[in-house]
Amino acid sequence: MTNTVAAANAEISRYVAASSRPIFDKPTIATQPPLVIRPYRLFSQRFPLLSLSLLERNSISSSRLRSLPNNSDASGGLTYKDAGVDIDAGSELVRRIAKMAPGIGGFGGLYPLGDSFLVAGTDGVGTKLKLAFETGIHETIGIDLVAMSVNDIVTSGAKPLFFLDYFATSHLDVDLAEKVIKGIVDGCQQSDCALLGGETAEMPDFYAKGEYDLSGFAVGIVKKDSVIDGKNIVAGDVLIGLPSSGVHSNGFSLVRRVLAHSGLSLKDQLPGAAVTLGEALMAPTVIYVKQVLDIIGKGGVKGIAHITGGGFTDNIPRVFPEGLGAVIYKDSWNVPAVFKWIQQAGKIEDAEMSRTFNMGIGMVLVVSKEASQRILEDANGAYTAYRIGEVVNGEG
């Protein structure tokens, strides 16, 4: 992989030198029934040669759980739509974009470069920023920003090469901005990629005092014959789940609505845990890059899904070929206390939870049975992994 990346870097440098000279404002820094999931069918092509990266957080598929309601449940429990985020509207936008740029639908956009693909992803951290403003925890939000992009591109088997960020605020608070960028640096170090540069935008009256917005994108590389694209997945393959640190960076509009209804504050202790609600909710997103690339290197990985907006329901089916689905075994992993509190406090239906949150699993690998045994055995002591389901014919 090192030689591949070095050669690709040299080739990229020649392309860049011949076309433009980038200028940046920051220095370069080197016992319930199982869930049944239907296949993802919104797009006909998989991993096309695109220069346009896909929509992230709410660019979700048309697949649904069989029992998934379209509106608020009859019991009056909260839904993501109640909190102002309409997943179905997001699906409709993706359909319209697909007409203009056919083939979009993977976790990252692929662009050919010699015998490799550049893989790009872009994202922000959403309304988790609101909690950063309320808690004053700014040192780790940059980790979330990097994680959301590098975790997407590694699903193709790509090693991240570099990251660029965009930091926008009404009036620049240098000390605060430094804390945020420190988190970005930490995230890049965790994913073994360079913070190549970025943009700082000061826009008076556009943002509230003391607030800011973040976005960024990552570019990685993978050999064309090593792309993880799901095309070889068959019934009987195993789903391996890697644990999340909590809510990560999705579903916070609903989280904040639940918090407002609960009567608790971010300084109150999280029921069933030894941390405050603020600490639990602000836990940075896990960066899976090194772990996933290590597992890929041992063979047997056929597909990978990053569990972000759309939860289990819409992300896992995105890696399946036509005619396949998956059965997810509930109670096969430890669900963090924060999700139990969210569901209880918001009276949220199981299907809505699975559609909105990662529920304690941030990355799902579809692997052969033989590989699953090795991965689970290797996990002992090195990392945590769960056998959470299997691939089945049809809808499961």
CSV table of C-alpha atoms in Angstrom, one decimal:
chain,number,residue,atom,x,y,z
A,1,MET,CA,0.0,0.0,0.0
A,2,THR,CA,2.9,2.4,0.8
A,3,ASN,CA,4.4,2.0,-2.7
A,4,THR,CA,1.0,2.4,-4.3
A,5,VAL,CA,0.3,5.6,-2.4
A,6,ALA,CA,3.8,7.0,-3.1
A,7,ALA,CA,3.4,6.3,-6.8
A,8,ALA,CA,-0.1,7.8,-6.9
A,9,ASN,CA,1.1,10.8,-5.0
A,10,ALA,CA,3.8,11.5,-7.6
A,11,GLU,CA,1.2,11.1,-10.4
A,12,ILE,CA,-1.2,13.5,-8.6
A,13,SER,CA,1.6,16.0,-8.1
A,14,ARG,CA,2.3,16.0,-11.9
A,15,TYR,CA,-1.4,16.6,-12.6
A,16,VAL,CA,-1.6,19.4,-10.1
A,17,ALA,CA,1.6,21.1,-11.2
A,18,ALA,CA,0.4,21.1,-14.8
A,19,SER,CA,-3.0,22.7,-14.0
A,20,SER,CA,-2.9,25.0,-11.0
A,21,ARG,CA,-1.1,26.2,-7.9
A,22,PRO,CA,-3.4,25.9,-4.8
A,23,ILE,CA,-3.3,28.6,-2.1
A,24,PHE,CA,-4.6,27.9,1.4
A,25,ASP,CA,-5.0,30.1,4.4
A,26,LYS,CA,-3.7,27.3,6.8
A,27,PRO,CA,-0.4,25.5,6.6
A,28,THR,CA,-0.1,21.9,5.3
A,29,ILE,CA,0.1,19.3,8.1
A,30,ALA,CA,1.7,16.2,7.1
A,31,THR,CA,-35.5,-11.0,21.8
A,32,GLN,CA,-37.5,-9.1,19.4
A,33,PRO,CA,-37.7,-10.3,15.8
A,34,PRO,CA,-34.6,-9.4,13.7
A,35,LEU,CA,-34.6,-6.4,11.4
A,36,VAL,CA,-35.2,-7.3,7.8
A,37,ILE,CA,-33.6,-5.0,5.3
A,38,ARG,CA,-34.4,-4.7,1.6
A,39,PRO,CA,-31.8,-4.1,-1.1
A,40,TYR,CA,-30.9,-0.6,-2.2
A,41,ARG,CA,-32.5,0.0,-5.6
A,42,LEU,CA,-32.4,3.7,-6.2
A,43,PHE,CA,-29.5,3.6,-8.8
A,44,SER,CA,-28.7,1.2,-11.5
A,45,GLN,CA,-24.9,1.6,-11.6
A,46,ARG,CA,-22.5,1.0,-8.8
A,47,PHE,CA,-19.3,3.0,-8.2
A,48,PRO,CA,-19.3,4.9,-11.5
A,49,LEU,CA,-16.3,7.0,-12.6
A,50,LEU,CA,-17.5,10.3,-11.1
A,51,SER,CA,-15.9,13.6,-10.5
A,52,LEU,CA,-18.9,14.5,-8.3
A,53,SER,CA,-19.0,13.0,-4.8
A,54,LEU,CA,-22.3,11.9,-3.4
A,55,LEU,CA,-24.5,13.7,-1.0
A,56,GLU,CA,-23.7,12.6,2.5
A,57,ARG,CA,-25.6,12.7,5.8
A,58,ASN,CA,-29.2,12.6,4.4
A,59,SER,CA,-28.5,11.2,1.0
A,60,ILE,CA,-30.2,7.9,1.8
A,61,SER,CA,-31.8,5.2,-0.2
A,62,SER,CA,-35.4,4.2,-0.9
A,63,SER,CA,-35.2,1.0,1.1
A,64,ARG,CA,-37.2,0.6,4.3
A,65,LEU,CA,-37.8,-1.8,7.1
A,66,ARG,CA,-41.1,-3.6,6.5
A,67,SER,CA,-42.7,-2.1,9.5
A,68,LEU,CA,-41.3,1.4,9.1
A,69,PRO,CA,-44.0,4.1,9.4
A,70,ASN,CA,-43.9,7.1,7.1
A,71,ASN,CA,-45.1,9.6,9.7
A,72,SER,CA,-45.2,10.0,13.4
A,73,ASP,CA,-46.2,6.9,15.2
A,74,ALA,CA,-49.7,6.6,16.7
A,75,SER,CA,-48.3,6.5,20.2
A,76,GLY,CA,-47.1,10.1,19.9
A,77,GLY,CA,-43.4,9.2,20.0
A,78,LEU,CA,-41.0,11.6,18.4
A,79,THR,CA,-39.6,11.1,14.9
A,80,TYR,CA,-36.8,12.7,12.9
A,81,LYS,CA,-39.4,14.4,10.8
A,82,ASP,CA,-40.9,16.0,13.9
A,83,ALA,CA,-37.5,17.4,14.6
A,84,GLY,CA,-37.4,19.1,11.2
A,85,VAL,CA,-35.4,16.5,9.2
A,86,ASP,CA,-37.4,14.8,6.4
A,87,ILE,CA,-35.5,11.7,5.3
A,88,ASP,CA,-38.1,11.1,2.5
A,89,ALA,CA,-37.5,14.6,1.1
A,90,GLY,CA,-33.8,13.7,1.1
A,91,SER,CA,-34.5,10.6,-0.9
A,92,GLU,CA,-36.5,12.6,-3.4
A,93,LEU,CA,-33.6,15.0,-3.9
A,94,VAL,CA,-31.2,12.1,-4.5
A,95,ARG,CA,-33.6,10.8,-7.1
A,96,ARG,CA,-33.6,14.1,-8.9
A,97,ILE,CA,-29.9,14.5,-8.7
A,98,ALA,CA,-29.6,10.9,-10.1
A,99,LYS,CA,-31.3,12.2,-13.3
A,100,MET,CA,-28.7,14.8,-13.7
A,101,ALA,CA,-25.7,12.7,-12.7
A,102,PRO,CA,-26.6,9.1,-13.2
A,103,GLY,CA,-24.9,6.5,-11.0
A,104,ILE,CA,-24.6,8.4,-7.7
A,105,GLY,CA,-25.3,6.2,-4.7
A,106,GLY,CA,-22.1,4.9,-3.2
A,107,PHE,CA,-20.4,6.3,-0.1
A,108,GLY,CA,-17.7,8.1,-2.1
A,109,GLY,CA,-17.2,9.3,-5.6
A,110,LEU,CA,-14.6,7.5,-7.7
A,111,TYR,CA,-12.4,9.2,-10.3
A,112,PRO,CA,-9.9,7.2,-12.5
A,113,LEU,CA,-6.2,7.9,-12.2
A,114,GLY,CA,-4.0,5.4,-14.0
A,115,ASP,CA,-4.4,2.0,-12.5
A,116,SER,CA,-6.1,3.5,-9.4
A,117,PHE,CA,-9.2,5.4,-8.4
A,118,LEU,CA,-9.2,8.6,-6.4
A,119,VAL,CA,-12.1,8.4,-4.0
A,120,ALA,CA,-13.6,11.6,-2.6
A,121,GLY,CA,-16.2,12.3,0.1
A,122,THR,CA,-17.5,15.5,1.7
A,123,ASP,CA,-19.6,16.3,4.7
A,124,GLY,CA,-20.1,18.4,7.8
A,125,VAL,CA,-21.1,17.6,11.4
A,126,GLY,CA,-24.7,19.0,11.3
A,127,THR,CA,-26.5,20.3,14.4
A,128,LYS,CA,-24.0,18.6,16.7
A,129,LEU,CA,-22.4,22.0,16.5
A,130,LYS,CA,-25.3,23.4,18.5
A,131,LEU,CA,-24.2,21.1,21.4
A,132,ALA,CA,-20.6,22.2,21.0
A,133,PHE,CA,-21.8,25.8,21.5
A,134,GLU,CA,-23.8,24.9,24.6
A,135,THR,CA,-21.2,22.6,26.2
A,136,GLY,CA,-18.1,24.6,25.2
A,137,ILE,CA,-16.5,21.4,23.9
A,138,HIS,CA,-14.8,22.5,20.7
A,139,GLU,CA,-11.6,20.4,20.8
A,140,THR,CA,-13.1,17.2,19.4
A,141,ILE,CA,-15.7,18.5,16.9
A,142,GLY,CA,-12.9,18.6,14.3
A,143,ILE,CA,-12.5,14.8,14.8
A,144,ASP,CA,-16.1,14.4,13.9
A,145,LEU,CA,-15.6,16.5,10.7
A,146,VAL,CA,-12.7,14.4,9.5
A,147,ALA,CA,-14.4,11.1,10.5
A,148,MET,CA,-17.5,11.7,8.4
A,149,SER,CA,-15.5,11.9,5.2
A,150,VAL,CA,-12.7,9.4,5.7
A,151,ASN,CA,-15.1,6.8,7.1
A,152,ASP,CA,-17.1,7.1,3.8
A,153,ILE,CA,-14.2,6.8,1.5
A,154,VAL,CA,-12.6,3.8,3.3
A,155,THR,CA,-15.8,1.8,2.5
A,156,SER,CA,-14.3,1.5,-1.0
A,157,GLY,CA,-11.1,0.2,0.4
A,158,ALA,CA,-9.4,3.6,-0.2
A,159,LYS,CA,-6.6,4.9,2.0
A,160,PRO,CA,-7.2,8.6,2.7
A,161,LEU,CA,-4.5,10.9,1.3
A,162,PHE,CA,-5.5,14.4,2.3
A,163,PHE,CA,-8.3,16.5,3.9
A,164,LEU,CA,-9.3,20.1,3.5
A,165,ASP,CA,-11.7,22.0,5.8
A,166,TYR,CA,-14.0,25.0,5.6
A,167,PHE,CA,-14.5,27.0,8.8
A,168,ALA,CA,-17.1,29.9,8.7
A,169,THR,CA,-18.1,32.3,11.4
A,170,SER,CA,-19.5,35.7,11.9
A,171,HIS,CA,-16.5,37.2,13.8
A,172,LEU,CA,-13.3,35.2,14.0
A,173,ASP,CA,-12.4,34.1,17.5
A,174,VAL,CA,-8.8,33.0,17.0
A,175,ASP,CA,-8.6,31.0,20.3
A,176,LEU,CA,-11.9,29.1,19.5
A,177,ALA,CA,-10.9,28.5,15.9
A,178,GLU,CA,-7.6,27.1,17.1
A,179,LYS,CA,-9.4,24.5,19.3
A,180,VAL,CA,-11.6,23.4,16.4
A,181,ILE,CA,-8.7,23.1,14.0
A,182,LYS,CA,-6.7,21.1,16.6
A,183,GLY,CA,-9.5,18.5,16.5
A,184,ILE,CA,-9.2,18.4,12.7
A,185,VAL,CA,-5.5,17.8,13.0
A,186,ASP,CA,-6.1,15.0,15.5
A,187,GLY,CA,-8.7,13.5,13.1
A,188,CYS,CA,-6.2,13.5,10.3
A,189,GLN,CA,-3.5,11.9,12.4
A,190,GLN,CA,-6.0,9.2,13.4
A,191,SER,CA,-6.7,8.5,9.8
A,192,ASP,CA,-3.1,8.8,8.6
A,193,CYS,CA,-3.8,11.6,6.1
A,194,ALA,CA,-2.5,15.1,5.6
A,195,LEU,CA,-4.4,18.3,6.4
A,196,LEU,CA,-3.6,19.8,3.1
A,197,GLY,CA,-5.2,23.2,3.7
A,198,GLY,CA,-8.6,24.9,4.1
A,199,GLU,CA,-10.6,28.1,4.1
A,200,THR,CA,-11.5,30.4,7.0
A,201,ALA,CA,-14.5,32.6,6.2
A,202,GLU,CA,-15.5,35.6,8.4
A,203,MET,CA,-19.0,36.7,7.4
A,204,PRO,CA,-20.5,39.4,9.7
A,205,ASP,CA,-24.2,39.1,10.5
A,206,PHE,CA,-24.5,35.7,8.7
A,207,TYR,CA,-23.9,33.6,11.8
A,208,ALA,CA,-25.0,34.2,15.4
A,209,LYS,CA,-22.3,35.5,17.8
A,210,GLY,CA,-20.0,32.8,19.0
A,211,GLU,CA,-21.2,30.3,16.5
A,212,TYR,CA,-19.5,28.7,13.4
A,213,ASP,CA,-20.1,26.1,10.7
A,214,LEU,CA,-17.8,23.4,9.5
A,215,SER,CA,-17.5,21.3,6.4
A,216,GLY,CA,-14.7,19.5,4.7
A,217,PHE,CA,-13.7,16.8,2.2
A,218,ALA,CA,-11.2,14.0,1.9
A,219,VAL,CA,-9.6,12.3,-1.0
A,220,GLY,CA,-8.1,8.8,-0.9
A,221,ILE,CA,-6.8,6.2,-3.4
A,222,VAL,CA,-7.4,2.6,-4.1
A,223,LYS,CA,-6.1,0.2,-6.9
A,224,LYS,CA,-8.8,-0.5,-9.5
A,225,ASP,CA,-8.5,-4.2,-8.9
A,226,SER,CA,-8.9,-3.7,-5.1
A,227,VAL,CA,-12.1,-1.7,-4.9
A,228,ILE,CA,-14.6,-2.9,-2.4
A,229,ASP,CA,-17.9,-2.6,-4.3
A,230,GLY,CA,-20.2,-5.4,-3.0
A,231,LYS,CA,-20.6,-7.1,-6.4
A,232,ASN,CA,-19.3,-10.4,-5.0
A,233,ILE,CA,-21.6,-10.5,-2.0
A,234,VAL,CA,-23.8,-13.7,-1.9
A,235,ALA,CA,-26.4,-15.1,0.4
A,236,GLY,CA,-24.7,-16.6,3.5
A,237,ASP,CA,-22.1,-13.9,3.8
A,238,VAL,CA,-21.7,-12.5,7.3
A,239,LEU,CA,-22.2,-9.0,8.6
A,240,ILE,CA,-19.6,-7.8,11.1
A,241,GLY,CA,-20.3,-4.7,13.1
A,242,LEU,CA,-17.7,-2.4,14.6
A,243,PRO,CA,-18.9,-0.4,17.6
A,244,SER,CA,-19.6,3.3,17.7
A,245,SER,CA,-18.7,5.7,20.4
A,246,GLY,CA,-22.3,6.9,20.6
A,247,VAL,CA,-24.4,9.1,18.4
A,248,HIS,CA,-21.4,10.1,16.3
A,249,SER,CA,-22.6,13.0,14.0
A,250,ASN,CA,-26.1,12.1,12.8
A,251,GLY,CA,-29.6,12.5,14.3
A,252,PHE,CA,-28.8,15.5,16.5
A,253,SER,CA,-31.9,17.4,15.4
A,254,LEU,CA,-33.9,14.6,17.0
A,255,VAL,CA,-31.5,14.4,19.9
A,256,ARG,CA,-32.0,18.0,20.7
A,257,ARG,CA,-35.8,17.7,20.5
A,258,VAL,CA,-35.7,14.7,22.9
A,259,LEU,CA,-33.4,16.7,25.3
A,260,ALA,CA,-35.9,19.6,25.3
A,261,HIS,CA,-38.8,17.3,26.1
A,262,SER,CA,-36.9,15.3,28.7
A,263,GLY,CA,-36.5,18.2,31.2
A,264,LEU,CA,-32.8,17.3,31.6
A,265,SER,CA,-29.8,19.5,30.8
A,266,LEU,CA,-26.5,18.6,29.2
A,267,LYS,CA,-24.9,18.8,32.7
A,268,ASP,CA,-27.2,16.1,34.1
A,269,GLN,CA,-26.0,12.6,34.4
A,270,LEU,CA,-26.9,10.2,31.6
A,271,PRO,CA,-29.2,7.6,33.1
A,272,GLY,CA,-27.4,4.3,33.4
A,273,ALA,CA,-24.0,5.8,32.8
A,274,ALA,CA,-21.2,7.6,34.7
A,275,VAL,CA,-21.0,10.6,32.4
A,276,THR,CA,-23.1,13.6,31.8
A,277,LEU,CA,-25.5,13.9,28.8
A,278,GLY,CA,-23.2,16.5,27.3
A,279,GLU,CA,-20.2,14.3,27.6
A,280,ALA,CA,-22.0,11.3,26.1
A,281,LEU,CA,-23.5,13.2,23.2
A,282,MET,CA,-20.2,15.0,22.4
A,283,ALA,CA,-18.1,11.9,22.2
A,284,PRO,CA,-16.2,12.2,18.9
A,285,THR,CA,-17.0,9.9,16.0
A,286,VAL,CA,-14.9,6.9,15.8
A,287,ILE,CA,-12.4,7.0,12.9
A,288,TYR,CA,-12.3,3.4,11.5
A,289,VAL,CA,-9.7,3.9,8.7
A,290,LYS,CA,-6.7,2.0,10.1
A,291,GLN,CA,-8.8,-0.8,11.6
A,292,VAL,CA,-10.8,-1.3,8.4
A,293,LEU,CA,-7.8,-1.2,6.1
A,294,ASP,CA,-6.1,-3.8,8.3
A,295,ILE,CA,-9.1,-6.1,8.1
A,296,ILE,CA,-9.3,-5.6,4.3
A,297,GLY,CA,-5.6,-6.5,4.0
A,298,LYS,CA,-6.3,-9.9,5.4
A,299,GLY,CA,-8.9,-10.7,2.7
A,300,GLY,CA,-12.5,-11.8,2.5
A,301,VAL,CA,-14.2,-8.3,2.8
A,302,LYS,CA,-16.8,-7.9,0.1
A,303,GLY,CA,-18.7,-4.8,1.1
A,304,ILE,CA,-18.6,-2.0,3.7
A,305,ALA,CA,-21.3,0.3,5.0
A,306,HIS,CA,-20.7,3.4,7.1
A,307,ILE,CA,-23.7,3.8,9.4
A,308,THR,CA,-24.6,7.5,9.2
A,309,GLY,CA,-27.9,9.3,8.2
A,310,GLY,CA,-30.5,6.7,7.4
A,311,GLY,CA,-29.1,4.3,10.1
A,312,PHE,CA,-29.2,0.6,9.5
A,313,THR,CA,-32.3,0.8,7.3
A,314,ASP,CA,-30.8,2.8,4.4
A,315,ASN,CA,-27.1,2.3,4.7
A,316,ILE,CA,-26.5,-1.4,4.7
A,317,PRO,CA,-28.5,-2.2,1.6
A,318,ARG,CA,-26.4,0.3,-0.4
A,319,VAL,CA,-23.7,-2.3,-0.8
A,320,PHE,CA,-25.8,-5.2,-2.0
A,321,PRO,CA,-26.2,-6.6,-5.5
A,322,GLU,CA,-29.6,-7.1,-7.0
A,323,GLY,CA,-31.8,-9.6,-5.2
A,324,LEU,CA,-30.1,-9.7,-1.8
A,325,GLY,CA,-31.1,-8.4,1.6
A,326,ALA,CA,-29.9,-8.9,5.1
A,327,VAL,CA,-31.2,-10.0,8.5
A,328,ILE,CA,-29.8,-8.0,11.4
A,329,TYR,CA,-29.9,-9.8,14.7
A,330,LYS,CA,-31.0,-7.5,17.5
A,331,ASP,CA,-29.3,-8.0,20.9
A,332,SER,CA,-26.2,-9.2,19.1
A,333,TRP,CA,-24.2,-6.2,20.3
A,334,ASN,CA,-24.1,-3.8,23.2
A,335,VAL,CA,-26.4,-0.8,22.6
A,336,PRO,CA,-24.9,2.3,24.4
A,337,ALA,CA,-26.9,3.8,27.2
A,338,VAL,CA,-27.3,7.1,25.3
A,339,PHE,CA,-29.5,5.4,22.7
A,340,LYS,CA,-31.6,3.7,25.4
A,341,TRP,CA,-32.2,7.1,27.0
A,342,ILE,CA,-33.0,8.8,23.7
A,343,GLN,CA,-35.6,6.1,22.9
A,344,GLN,CA,-37.2,6.1,26.3
A,345,ALA,CA,-37.2,9.9,26.7
A,346,GLY,CA,-38.6,10.5,23.2
A,347,LYS,CA,-40.9,7.4,23.2
A,348,ILE,CA,-39.4,6.6,19.8
A,349,GLU,CA,-40.4,3.5,17.8
A,350,ASP,CA,-37.7,0.8,17.2
A,351,ALA,CA,-38.0,1.4,13.4
A,352,GLU,CA,-37.5,5.1,13.8
A,353,MET,CA,-34.4,4.6,16.0
A,354,SER,CA,-32.9,2.2,13.4
A,355,ARG,CA,-33.6,4.6,10.6
A,356,THR,CA,-32.1,7.6,12.4
A,357,PHE,CA,-29.2,6.4,14.5
A,358,ASN,CA,-26.3,3.9,14.4
A,359,MET,CA,-27.5,2.2,17.6
A,360,GLY,CA,-24.0,1.4,18.6
A,361,ILE,CA,-22.6,0.1,15.3
A,362,GLY,CA,-20.7,2.6,13.3
A,363,MET,CA,-19.4,0.5,10.5
A,364,VAL,CA,-20.6,-2.8,9.0
A,365,LEU,CA,-18.4,-5.2,6.9
A,366,VAL,CA,-19.9,-7.8,4.7
A,367,VAL,CA,-17.5,-10.7,4.7
A,368,SER,CA,-17.3,-14.4,3.7
A,369,LYS,CA,-18.0,-17.0,6.5
A,370,GLU,CA,-14.3,-18.0,6.5
A,371,ALA,CA,-13.2,-14.4,6.9
A,372,SER,CA,-15.8,-13.7,9.6
A,373,GLN,CA,-14.3,-16.4,11.9
A,374,ARG,CA,-10.8,-14.9,11.5
A,375,ILE,CA,-12.0,-11.3,12.0
A,376,LEU,CA,-13.8,-12.2,15.2
A,377,GLU,CA,-10.9,-14.2,16.5
A,378,ASP,CA,-8.4,-11.5,15.8
A,379,ALA,CA,-10.7,-9.0,17.5
A,380,ASN,CA,-10.0,-10.6,20.9
A,381,GLY,CA,-7.9,-8.1,22.7
A,382,ALA,CA,-7.1,-5.9,19.6
A,383,TYR,CA,-10.5,-4.4,18.9
A,384,THR,CA,-14.2,-5.1,19.4
A,385,ALA,CA,-16.3,-6.7,16.6
A,386,TYR,CA,-19.7,-8.3,16.6
A,387,ARG,CA,-21.4,-10.8,14.3
A,388,ILE,CA,-24.6,-8.9,13.8
A,389,GLY,CA,-26.3,-10.6,10.9
A,390,GLU,CA,-26.1,-12.4,7.5
A,391,VAL,CA,-26.9,-11.8,3.9
A,392,VAL,CA,-30.1,-13.5,2.5
A,393,ASN,CA,-31.8,-13.9,-0.8
A,394,GLY,CA,-34.7,-11.5,-1.5
A,395,GLU,CA,-35.9,-9.4,1.4
A,396,GLY,CA,-34.8,-11.7,4.2
